[in-house]
Tab-separated table of C-alpha atoms in Angstrom:
chain	number	residue	atom	x	y	z
A	1091	UNK	CA	-189.195	-134.169	198.333
A	1092	UNK	CA	-188.166	-135.800	201.601
A	1093	UNK	CA	-184.752	-137.379	201.086
A	1094	UNK	CA	-183.709	-136.969	204.692
A	1095	UNK	CA	-184.930	-138.140	208.064
A	1096	UNK	CA	-184.493	-135.675	210.882
A	1097	UNK	CA	-184.881	-136.534	214.563
A	1098	UNK	CA	-186.176	-135.811	217.073
A	1099	UNK	CA	-189.244	-133.923	215.930
A	1100	UNK	CA	-189.148	-131.841	219.093
A	1101	UNK	CA	-186.673	-131.435	221.914
A	1102	UNK	CA	-186.723	-129.797	225.309
A	1103	UNK	CA	-183.406	-129.082	227.010
A	1104	UNK	CA	-182.513	-127.341	230.225
A	1105	UNK	CA	-180.503	-124.142	229.998
A	1106	UNK	CA	-176.823	-125.014	229.945
A	1107	UNK	CA	-177.433	-128.488	228.601
A	1108	UNK	CA	-176.435	-130.031	225.277
A	1109	UNK	CA	-178.957	-130.175	222.453
A	1110	UNK	CA	-178.424	-132.864	219.826
A	1111	UNK	CA	-180.321	-133.099	216.558
A	1112	UNK	CA	-179.729	-135.809	213.976
A	1113	UNK	CA	-180.153	-136.053	210.228
A	1114	UNK	CA	-179.975	-139.257	208.175
A	1115	UNK	CA	-179.840	-139.229	204.395
A	1116	UNK	CA	-179.878	-141.719	201.540
A	1117	UNK	CA	-178.334	-139.929	198.592
A	1118	UNK	CA	-174.579	-140.610	198.529
A	1119	UNK	CA	-174.159	-137.786	195.999
A	1120	UNK	CA	-174.741	-135.218	198.735
A	1121	UNK	CA	-171.553	-133.342	199.512
A	1122	UNK	CA	-172.656	-130.288	201.449
A	1123	UNK	CA	-174.363	-130.671	204.811
A	1124	UNK	CA	-175.865	-127.532	206.354
A	1125	UNK	CA	-178.074	-126.835	209.319
A	1126	UNK	CA	-180.540	-123.949	209.213
A	1127	UNK	CA	-182.125	-122.128	212.137
A	1128	UNK	CA	-185.578	-120.575	211.909
A	1129	UNK	CA	-187.303	-118.385	214.470
A	1130	UNK	CA	-191.120	-118.069	214.432
A	1131	UNK	CA	-192.376	-115.782	211.696
A	1132	UNK	CA	-188.941	-115.442	210.107
A	1133	UNK	CA	-187.099	-117.013	207.210
A	1134	UNK	CA	-184.418	-119.624	207.950
A	1135	UNK	CA	-180.751	-118.710	208.208
A	1136	UNK	CA	-177.681	-120.844	207.676
A	1137	UNK	CA	-176.253	-121.814	211.051
A	1138	UNK	CA	-173.346	-124.074	210.226
A	1139	UNK	CA	-172.341	-126.406	207.407
A	1140	UNK	CA	-169.800	-129.124	206.738
A	1141	UNK	CA	-168.258	-130.850	203.748
A	1142	UNK	CA	-167.557	-134.600	203.804
A	1143	UNK	CA	-163.786	-134.250	203.902
A	1144	UNK	CA	-163.928	-133.558	207.631
A	1145	UNK	CA	-165.766	-135.379	210.400
A	1146	UNK	CA	-166.417	-132.429	212.665
A	1147	UNK	CA	-166.708	-128.661	212.504
A	1148	UNK	CA	-167.108	-126.335	215.437
A	1149	UNK	CA	-168.248	-122.732	215.448
A	1150	UNK	CA	-168.663	-121.322	218.910
A	1151	UNK	CA	-171.263	-123.380	220.754
A	1152	UNK	CA	-172.387	-125.139	217.585
A	1153	UNK	CA	-170.761	-128.320	216.274
A	1154	UNK	CA	-171.546	-130.511	213.297
A	1155	UNK	CA	-170.500	-134.151	213.465
A	1156	UNK	CA	-170.463	-136.063	210.200
A	1157	UNK	CA	-170.479	-139.847	209.771
A	1158	UNK	CA	-170.098	-140.653	206.091
A	1159	UNK	CA	-170.365	-144.428	206.440
A	1160	UNK	CA	-173.598	-144.155	208.414
A	1161	UNK	CA	-174.897	-141.374	206.143
A	1162	UNK	CA	-175.708	-139.230	209.120
A	1163	UNK	CA	-174.787	-135.838	210.444
A	1164	UNK	CA	-175.761	-134.153	213.650
A	1165	UNK	CA	-175.925	-130.731	215.239
A	1166	UNK	CA	-174.719	-130.273	218.792
A	1167	UNK	CA	-175.498	-127.097	220.694
A	1168	UNK	CA	-173.348	-126.771	223.785
A	1169	UNK	CA	-174.400	-124.693	226.797
A	1170	UNK	CA	-177.864	-124.304	225.279
A	1171	UNK	CA	-179.530	-120.951	225.912
A	1172	UNK	CA	-183.181	-119.825	225.788
A	1173	UNK	CA	-182.263	-117.756	222.718
A	1174	UNK	CA	-181.460	-121.009	220.913
A	1175	UNK	CA	-185.141	-121.951	221.053
A	1176	UNK	CA	-186.062	-122.252	217.375
A	1177	UNK	CA	-186.732	-124.786	214.675
A	1178	UNK	CA	-183.693	-126.414	213.126
A	1179	UNK	CA	-183.602	-127.947	209.665
A	1180	UNK	CA	-181.003	-130.102	207.977
A	1181	UNK	CA	-180.757	-129.751	204.204
A	1182	UNK	CA	-178.037	-131.902	202.608
A	1183	UNK	CA	-177.181	-130.937	199.054
A	1184	UNK	CA	-175.126	-131.926	196.025
A	1185	UNK	CA	-172.869	-128.931	196.200
A	1186	UNK	CA	-173.656	-125.502	197.490
A	1187	UNK	CA	-175.455	-124.558	194.286
A	1188	UNK	CA	-178.013	-127.375	194.472
A	1189	UNK	CA	-181.586	-126.580	195.381
A	1190	UNK	CA	-182.287	-126.704	199.096
A	1191	UNK	CA	-184.685	-129.407	200.228
A	1192	UNK	CA	-185.308	-129.206	203.963
A	1193	UNK	CA	-185.786	-131.983	206.474
A	1194	UNK	CA	-189.002	-131.926	208.504
A	1195	UNK	CA	-187.404	-129.858	211.236
A	1196	UNK	CA	-186.788	-130.110	214.964
A	1197	UNK	CA	-188.504	-127.724	217.327
A	1198	UNK	CA	-186.045	-126.980	220.104
A	1199	UNK	CA	-187.138	-125.404	223.360
A	1200	UNK	CA	-184.579	-124.417	225.975
A	1201	UNK	CA	-185.992	-124.108	229.461
A	1202	UNK	CA	-184.784	-121.021	231.337
B	613	UNK	CA	-174.274	-111.694	205.588
B	614	UNK	CA	-176.105	-110.717	202.441
B	615	UNK	CA	-179.604	-109.327	202.688
B	616	UNK	CA	-182.682	-110.612	200.936
B	617	UNK	CA	-185.716	-108.416	201.340
B	618	UNK	CA	-189.208	-109.753	200.898
B	619	UNK	CA	-192.279	-107.548	200.568
B	620	UNK	CA	-194.891	-107.417	201.887
B	621	UNK	CA	-194.355	-109.177	205.190
B	622	UNK	CA	-198.093	-109.661	205.613
B	623	UNK	CA	-200.972	-109.447	203.168
B	624	UNK	CA	-204.670	-110.148	203.369
B	625	UNK	CA	-206.616	-110.504	200.155
B	626	UNK	CA	-210.091	-111.522	199.103
B	627	UNK	CA	-210.826	-114.832	197.432
B	628	UNK	CA	-210.500	-114.610	193.678
B	629	UNK	CA	-208.000	-111.788	193.642
B	630	UNK	CA	-204.306	-112.012	192.836
B	631	UNK	CA	-201.453	-110.998	195.072
B	632	UNK	CA	-197.822	-110.326	194.213
B	633	UNK	CA	-194.882	-110.958	196.530
B	634	UNK	CA	-191.500	-109.410	195.809
B	635	UNK	CA	-188.086	-110.791	196.659
B	636	UNK	CA	-185.040	-108.583	196.287
B	637	UNK	CA	-181.367	-109.265	196.837
B	638	UNK	CA	-180.050	-105.988	198.212
B	639	UNK	CA	-176.291	-106.343	198.038
B	640	UNK	CA	-175.553	-109.089	195.552
B	641	UNK	CA	-176.714	-110.310	192.186
B	642	UNK	CA	-178.920	-113.355	192.530
B	643	UNK	CA	-178.573	-115.664	189.564
B	644	UNK	CA	-180.922	-118.143	191.199
B	645	UNK	CA	-183.946	-117.606	193.395
B	646	UNK	CA	-186.130	-120.149	195.127
B	647	UNK	CA	-189.676	-119.892	196.405
B	648	UNK	CA	-190.919	-121.926	199.344
B	649	UNK	CA	-194.218	-122.412	201.089
B	650	UNK	CA	-194.489	-123.247	204.758
B	651	UNK	CA	-197.553	-124.348	206.704
B	652	UNK	CA	-197.717	-123.862	210.484
B	653	UNK	CA	-195.291	-126.097	212.351
B	654	UNK	CA	-194.207	-127.715	209.110
B	655	UNK	CA	-191.090	-127.659	207.019
B	656	UNK	CA	-190.408	-125.422	204.043
B	657	UNK	CA	-191.625	-126.960	200.812
B	658	UNK	CA	-189.812	-125.931	197.650
B	659	UNK	CA	-192.262	-124.618	195.070
B	660	UNK	CA	-189.990	-123.510	192.238
B	661	UNK	CA	-186.520	-122.482	191.190
B	662	UNK	CA	-185.952	-119.517	188.934
B	663	UNK	CA	-182.846	-118.418	187.094
B	664	UNK	CA	-182.549	-114.848	185.875
B	665	UNK	CA	-183.922	-114.421	182.397
B	666	UNK	CA	-185.388	-117.899	182.043
B	667	UNK	CA	-188.593	-119.660	182.953
B	668	UNK	CA	-189.010	-121.031	186.435
B	669	UNK	CA	-188.762	-124.735	187.116
B	670	UNK	CA	-191.658	-125.903	189.253
B	671	UNK	CA	-191.607	-128.810	191.664
B	672	UNK	CA	-194.002	-131.675	191.127
B	673	UNK	CA	-197.520	-130.849	192.206
B	674	UNK	CA	-197.096	-127.063	192.089
B	675	UNK	CA	-199.416	-125.369	189.596
B	676	UNK	CA	-197.390	-123.010	187.434
B	677	UNK	CA	-200.493	-121.145	186.273
B	678	UNK	CA	-201.515	-120.627	189.877
B	679	UNK	CA	-198.149	-119.478	191.142
B	680	UNK	CA	-196.549	-117.212	188.554
B	681	UNK	CA	-192.862	-116.575	189.045
B	682	UNK	CA	-190.907	-113.883	187.275
B	683	UNK	CA	-187.150	-113.381	187.634
B	684	UNK	CA	-186.615	-110.476	185.285
B	685	UNK	CA	-183.465	-109.064	186.838
B	686	UNK	CA	-180.530	-110.198	188.928
B	687	UNK	CA	-181.961	-108.542	192.011
B	688	UNK	CA	-185.697	-109.135	191.782
B	689	UNK	CA	-188.021	-112.099	191.605
B	690	UNK	CA	-191.767	-111.992	192.062
B	691	UNK	CA	-194.319	-114.628	192.994
B	692	UNK	CA	-197.914	-113.914	192.000
B	693	UNK	CA	-200.635	-116.046	193.528
B	694	UNK	CA	-203.455	-115.872	191.006
B	695	UNK	CA	-207.134	-116.233	191.839
B	696	UNK	CA	-206.252	-116.831	195.444
B	697	UNK	CA	-208.397	-119.087	197.630
B	698	UNK	CA	-208.341	-119.678	201.385
B	699	UNK	CA	-206.286	-122.861	200.916
B	700	UNK	CA	-203.505	-120.685	199.452
B	701	UNK	CA	-203.107	-119.023	202.837
B	702	UNK	CA	-199.607	-119.804	203.979
B	703	UNK	CA	-196.155	-118.430	204.766
B	704	UNK	CA	-194.185	-117.847	201.569
B	705	UNK	CA	-190.404	-117.529	201.719
B	706	UNK	CA	-187.926	-116.672	199.008
B	707	UNK	CA	-184.250	-117.466	198.832
B	708	UNK	CA	-181.541	-115.993	196.641
B	709	UNK	CA	-177.974	-116.879	195.767
B	710	UNK	CA	-175.321	-116.684	193.117
B	711	UNK	CA	-172.518	-119.101	192.282
B	712	UNK	CA	-170.241	-117.562	194.883
B	713	UNK	CA	-172.584	-117.431	197.843
B	714	UNK	CA	-174.672	-119.610	200.028
B	715	UNK	CA	-178.424	-119.152	199.792
B	716	UNK	CA	-179.896	-116.289	201.808
B	717	UNK	CA	-183.523	-116.211	202.822
B	718	UNK	CA	-186.079	-113.443	202.971
B	719	UNK	CA	-188.089	-112.794	206.108
B	720	UNK	CA	-191.188	-114.386	204.623
B	721	UNK	CA	-194.667	-113.198	203.644
B	722	UNK	CA	-197.740	-114.251	205.580
B	723	UNK	CA	-200.619	-114.534	203.095
B	724	UNK	CA	-204.171	-114.752	204.362
B	725	UNK	CA	-206.964	-115.213	201.845
B	726	UNK	CA	-210.426	-114.387	203.179
């Protein structure tokens, strides 16, 4: 099922710092690039998503950067907060109605 | 956002028994529902996709007779783990969507088979 490579596997960032998580994919048919956030013991929730017609999308402290030629997209969390500590998954899809196959996840820990 | 309710949140059952997990979309009609399994500190693994009124499509390696999925209405899908064994212990998560929405996830069900 793994069609994506997510890195790093885990990340520790100081409060106020920038957290960066990367996702590389192979399938050029993907055209919807979301990031999901999951807290322990809970289901994941859509955090932010981008389509390939733009290179960047920002929502509050969260930004997606998309590099079509490199087949990569990344999540940037600005001014990281302890409440951002969670596991983040990328899940590129062929349209929003495709089945969701998750990357292996990145466990983010923000130090207070 | 839309709400997907999963029940129960935790269940303990004895080996050899069956357990049913419900997934309901509370404020929208879910034409498609997905079931995932997640082991500790691992990613979500898609088990099957179900469309309302039709048979579920199982991912490779998932036993359809072991994990029975029913999607009888636009707001309810059920996953039944039959003849459960300790190795079936896991976190099961459902997801629901229709053509106009993103996928929304339930809060998960922690299954422990003893």
